[in-house]
Short mmCIF file of C-alpha atoms in Angstrom, two decimals:
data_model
loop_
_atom_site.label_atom_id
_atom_site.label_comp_id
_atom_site.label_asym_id
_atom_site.label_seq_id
_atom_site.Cartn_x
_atom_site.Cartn_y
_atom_site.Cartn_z
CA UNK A 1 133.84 96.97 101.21
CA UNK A 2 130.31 97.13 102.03
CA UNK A 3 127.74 97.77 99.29
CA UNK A 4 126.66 101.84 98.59
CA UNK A 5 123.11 102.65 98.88
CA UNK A 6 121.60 106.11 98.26
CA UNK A 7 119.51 107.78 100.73
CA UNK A 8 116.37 108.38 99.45
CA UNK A 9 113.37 110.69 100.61
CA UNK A 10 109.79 109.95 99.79
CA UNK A 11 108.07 113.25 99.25
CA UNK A 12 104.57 112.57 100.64
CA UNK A 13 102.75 110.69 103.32
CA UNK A 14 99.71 108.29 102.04
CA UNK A 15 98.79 105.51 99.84
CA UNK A 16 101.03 106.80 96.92
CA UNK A 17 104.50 106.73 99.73
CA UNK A 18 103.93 103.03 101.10
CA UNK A 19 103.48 101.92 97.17
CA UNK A 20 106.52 103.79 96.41
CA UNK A 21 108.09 102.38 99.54
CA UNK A 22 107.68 98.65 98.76
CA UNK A 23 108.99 99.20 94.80
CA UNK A 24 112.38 100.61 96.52
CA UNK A 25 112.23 98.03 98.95
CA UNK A 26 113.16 95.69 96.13
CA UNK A 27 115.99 97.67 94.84
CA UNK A 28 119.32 96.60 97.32
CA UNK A 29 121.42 100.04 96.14
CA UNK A 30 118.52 102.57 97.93
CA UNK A 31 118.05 103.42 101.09
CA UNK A 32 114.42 105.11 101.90
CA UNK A 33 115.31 107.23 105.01
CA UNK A 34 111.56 108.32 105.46
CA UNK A 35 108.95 110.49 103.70
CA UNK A 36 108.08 114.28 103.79
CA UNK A 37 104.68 115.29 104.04
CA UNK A 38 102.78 118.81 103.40
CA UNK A 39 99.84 117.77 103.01
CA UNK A 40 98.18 116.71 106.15
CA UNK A 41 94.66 117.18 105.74
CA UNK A 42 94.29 117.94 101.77
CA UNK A 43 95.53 114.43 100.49
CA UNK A 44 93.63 111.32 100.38
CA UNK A 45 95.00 110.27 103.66
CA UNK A 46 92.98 110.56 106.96
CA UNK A 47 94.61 112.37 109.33
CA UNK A 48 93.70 109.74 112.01
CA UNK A 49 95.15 107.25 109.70
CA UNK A 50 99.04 106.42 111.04
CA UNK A 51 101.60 107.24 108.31
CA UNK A 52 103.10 104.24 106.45
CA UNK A 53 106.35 105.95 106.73
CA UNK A 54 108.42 107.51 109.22
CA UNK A 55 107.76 111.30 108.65
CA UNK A 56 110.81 113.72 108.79
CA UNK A 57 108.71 116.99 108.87
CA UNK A 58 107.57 118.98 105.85
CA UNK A 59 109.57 119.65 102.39
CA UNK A 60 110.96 122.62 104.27
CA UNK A 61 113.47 120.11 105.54
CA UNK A 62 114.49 119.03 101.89
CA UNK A 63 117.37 121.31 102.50
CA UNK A 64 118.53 121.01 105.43
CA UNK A 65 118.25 116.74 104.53
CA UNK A 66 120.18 117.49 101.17
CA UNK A 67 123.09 118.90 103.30
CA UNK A 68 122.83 116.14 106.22
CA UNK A 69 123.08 112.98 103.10
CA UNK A 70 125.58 113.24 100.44
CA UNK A 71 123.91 112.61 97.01
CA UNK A 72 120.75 112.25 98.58
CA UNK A 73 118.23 111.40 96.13
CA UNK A 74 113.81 111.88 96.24
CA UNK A 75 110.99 110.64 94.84
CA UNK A 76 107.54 112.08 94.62
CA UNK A 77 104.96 109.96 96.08
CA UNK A 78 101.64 112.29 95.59
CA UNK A 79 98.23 112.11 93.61
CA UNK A 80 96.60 113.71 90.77
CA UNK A 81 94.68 115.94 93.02
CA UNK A 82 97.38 117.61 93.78
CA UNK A 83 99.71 118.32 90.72
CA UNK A 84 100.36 122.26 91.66
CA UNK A 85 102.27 121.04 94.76
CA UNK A 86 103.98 117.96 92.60
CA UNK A 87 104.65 120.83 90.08
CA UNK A 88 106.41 123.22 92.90
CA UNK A 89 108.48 119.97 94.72
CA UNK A 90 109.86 119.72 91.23
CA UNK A 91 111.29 123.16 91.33
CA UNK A 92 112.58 122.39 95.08
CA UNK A 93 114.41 119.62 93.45
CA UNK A 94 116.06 121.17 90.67
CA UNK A 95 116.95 124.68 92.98
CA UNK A 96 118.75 121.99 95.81
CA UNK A 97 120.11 120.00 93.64
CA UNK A 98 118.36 116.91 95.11
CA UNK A 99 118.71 113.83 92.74
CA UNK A 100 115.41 112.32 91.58
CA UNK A 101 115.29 108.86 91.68
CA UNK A 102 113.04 106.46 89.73
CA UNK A 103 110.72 103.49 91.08
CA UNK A 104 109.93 100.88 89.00
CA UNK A 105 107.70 97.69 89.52
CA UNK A 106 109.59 94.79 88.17
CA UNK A 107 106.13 93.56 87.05
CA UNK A 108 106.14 96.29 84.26
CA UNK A 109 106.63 95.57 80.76
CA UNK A 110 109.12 97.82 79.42
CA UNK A 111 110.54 98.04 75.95
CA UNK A 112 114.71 98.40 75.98
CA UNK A 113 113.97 101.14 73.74
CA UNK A 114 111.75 103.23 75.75
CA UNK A 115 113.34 106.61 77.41
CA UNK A 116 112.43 106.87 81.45
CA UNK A 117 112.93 109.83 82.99
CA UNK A 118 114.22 110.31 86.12
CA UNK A 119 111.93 110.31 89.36
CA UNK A 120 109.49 108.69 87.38
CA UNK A 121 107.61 105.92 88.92
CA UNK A 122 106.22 102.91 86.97
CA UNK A 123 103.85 100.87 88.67
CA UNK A 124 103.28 96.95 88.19
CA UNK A 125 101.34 95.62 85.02
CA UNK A 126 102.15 98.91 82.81
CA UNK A 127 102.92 98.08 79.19
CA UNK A 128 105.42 100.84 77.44
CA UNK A 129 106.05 99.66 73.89
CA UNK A 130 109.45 100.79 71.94
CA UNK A 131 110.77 104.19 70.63
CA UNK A 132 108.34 106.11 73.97
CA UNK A 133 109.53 108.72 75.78
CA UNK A 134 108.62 109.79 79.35
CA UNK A 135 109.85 112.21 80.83
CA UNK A 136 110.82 113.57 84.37
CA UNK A 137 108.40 112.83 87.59
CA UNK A 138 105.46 111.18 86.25
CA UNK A 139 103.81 108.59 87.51
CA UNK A 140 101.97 105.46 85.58
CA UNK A 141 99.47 103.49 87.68
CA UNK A 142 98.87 99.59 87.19
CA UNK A 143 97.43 98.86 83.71
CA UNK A 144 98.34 102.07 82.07
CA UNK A 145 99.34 100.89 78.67
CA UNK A 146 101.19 103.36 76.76
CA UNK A 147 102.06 102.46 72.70
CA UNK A 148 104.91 103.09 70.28
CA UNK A 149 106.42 106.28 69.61
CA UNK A 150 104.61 108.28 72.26
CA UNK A 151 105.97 111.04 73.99
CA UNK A 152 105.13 112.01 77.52
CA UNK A 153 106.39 115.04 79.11
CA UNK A 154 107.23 115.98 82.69
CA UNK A 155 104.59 115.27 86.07
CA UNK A 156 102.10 113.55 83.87
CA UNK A 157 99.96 111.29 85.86
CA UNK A 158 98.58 108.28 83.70
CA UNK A 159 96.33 107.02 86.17
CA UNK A 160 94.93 103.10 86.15
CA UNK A 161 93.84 101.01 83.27
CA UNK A 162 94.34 104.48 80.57
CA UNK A 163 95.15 103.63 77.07
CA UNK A 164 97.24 105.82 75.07
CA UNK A 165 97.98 104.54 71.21
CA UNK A 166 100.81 105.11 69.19
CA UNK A 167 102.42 109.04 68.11
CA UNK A 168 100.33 110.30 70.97
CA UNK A 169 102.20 113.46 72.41
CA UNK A 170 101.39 114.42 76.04
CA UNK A 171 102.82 117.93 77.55
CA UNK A 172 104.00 118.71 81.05
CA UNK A 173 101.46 118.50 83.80
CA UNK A 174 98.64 116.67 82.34
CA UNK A 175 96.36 114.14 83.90
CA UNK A 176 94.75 110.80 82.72
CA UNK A 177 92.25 109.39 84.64
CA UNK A 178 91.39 105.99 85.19
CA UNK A 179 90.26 104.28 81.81
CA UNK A 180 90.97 107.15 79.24
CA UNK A 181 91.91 106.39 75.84
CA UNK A 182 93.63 108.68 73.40
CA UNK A 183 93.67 108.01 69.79
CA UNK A 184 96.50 107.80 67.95
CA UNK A 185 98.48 111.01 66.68
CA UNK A 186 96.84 113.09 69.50
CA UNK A 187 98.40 115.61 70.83
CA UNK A 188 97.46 117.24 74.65
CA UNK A 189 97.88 120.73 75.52
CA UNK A 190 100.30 121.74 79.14
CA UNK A 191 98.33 121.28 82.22
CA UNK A 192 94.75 119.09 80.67
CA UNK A 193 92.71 116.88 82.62
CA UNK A 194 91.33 113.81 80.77
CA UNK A 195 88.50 112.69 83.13
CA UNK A 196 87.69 108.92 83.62
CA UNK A 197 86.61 106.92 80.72
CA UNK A 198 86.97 109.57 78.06
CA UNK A 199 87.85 108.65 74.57
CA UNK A 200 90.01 111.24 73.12
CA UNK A 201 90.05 111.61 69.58
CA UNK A 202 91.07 115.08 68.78
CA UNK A 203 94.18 117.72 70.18
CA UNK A 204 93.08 118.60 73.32
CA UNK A 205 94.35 122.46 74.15
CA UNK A 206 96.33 123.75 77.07
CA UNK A 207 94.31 123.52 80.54
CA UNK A 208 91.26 122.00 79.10
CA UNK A 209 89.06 119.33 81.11
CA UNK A 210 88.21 116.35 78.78
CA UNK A 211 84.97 114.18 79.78
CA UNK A 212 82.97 111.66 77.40
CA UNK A 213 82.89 109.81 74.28
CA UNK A 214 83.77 111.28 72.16
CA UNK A 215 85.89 113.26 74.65
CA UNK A 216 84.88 117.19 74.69
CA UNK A 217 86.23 119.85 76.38
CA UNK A 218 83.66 121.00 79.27
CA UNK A 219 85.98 123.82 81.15
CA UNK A 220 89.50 124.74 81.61
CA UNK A 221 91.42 125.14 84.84
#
């Protein structure tokens, strides 16, 4: 009987869906059928730069895919930059019933006791200690070091090299940048931006932009 493998769509079309790509690569029960891409022109990939994946049209195709592949499963593969469209692929997910599926480096250090959720990706040289939780769709970049008891909520994007200590409590949608620290016992308001190289040392509200050290809120968005 040969060996099942689930077909798996890579939503997005630059740097983000060939790292993606080579972490399922290693996996032998996946198989990536191609990537969807929607946003020619607005991510970090050149349009005159070739795709690193065979693109099956935009994510209006996720349903017609979903019905093609039984238990097809997806992955989102798409920067900080753009977290409104990571936000709205989510609810495409959920609406289809499409199956997120998790990527994870087999260089990261991961406690047995720490929570993934699905669709999450976990890039290589990230340290999660025991007792964290993260939650649905978010992505940790290499270095990302994330300490006991913390609890990370759904599309956060800890981007490289950001520290977060122990008790920390991150809400949906949020954004680290690369290098950010947050203190210990802090908690981060739905939708914040952390900018690169902040030290955060206080709750930071809903929507606010964090830059400096000490981190201070400079706008919202």
């Amino acid at each position: 009987m040969a060996d099942v493998k689930y077909p798996v769509i890579i939503l997005g079309a630059g740097g983000y869906a060939a790292i993606v790509n080579e972490i399922l690569m290693l996996r032998t029960d996946v198989m990536v059928l191609g990537c969807l891409d929607s946003a020619m022109g607005i991510s970090e990939r050149d349009t005159h730069e070739r795709p690193p994946l065979l693109v099956l049209g935009n994510d209006d195709a996720l349903a017609e895919l979903a019905r093609q592949h039984s238990g097809l499963c997806a992955v989102l593969a798409i920067g900080p930059d753009l977290q409104d469209v990571r936000a709205r692929l989510i609810s495409r997910f959920d609406a289809l019933g499409v199956e997120p599926i998790s990527a994870i480096h087999p260089g990261a250090s991961i406690s047995p006791s720490a929570a993934i959720g699905p669709g999450t990706v976990i890039r290589d040289a990230v340290s999660i200690s025991p007792r964290t939780t993260i939650g649905r769709h978010c992505i940790l970049d290499p270095g990302a070091s994330i300490d006991y008891h913390t609890r990370i909520g759904e599309n956060v994007f800890v981007c490289q090299g950001a520290i977060l200590s122990s008790y920390v409590q991150i809400e949906d949608d949020v954004v680290i940048e690369i290098g950010a620290k947050i203190n210990k016992r802090v908690a981060v308001g739905r939708g914040a931006r952390i900018t690169g190289g902040a030290f955060v040392n206080t709750d930071i509200p809903a929507g606010a932009v964090v830059a400096g050290v000490p981190g201070r809120v400079v706008r919202y968005q």
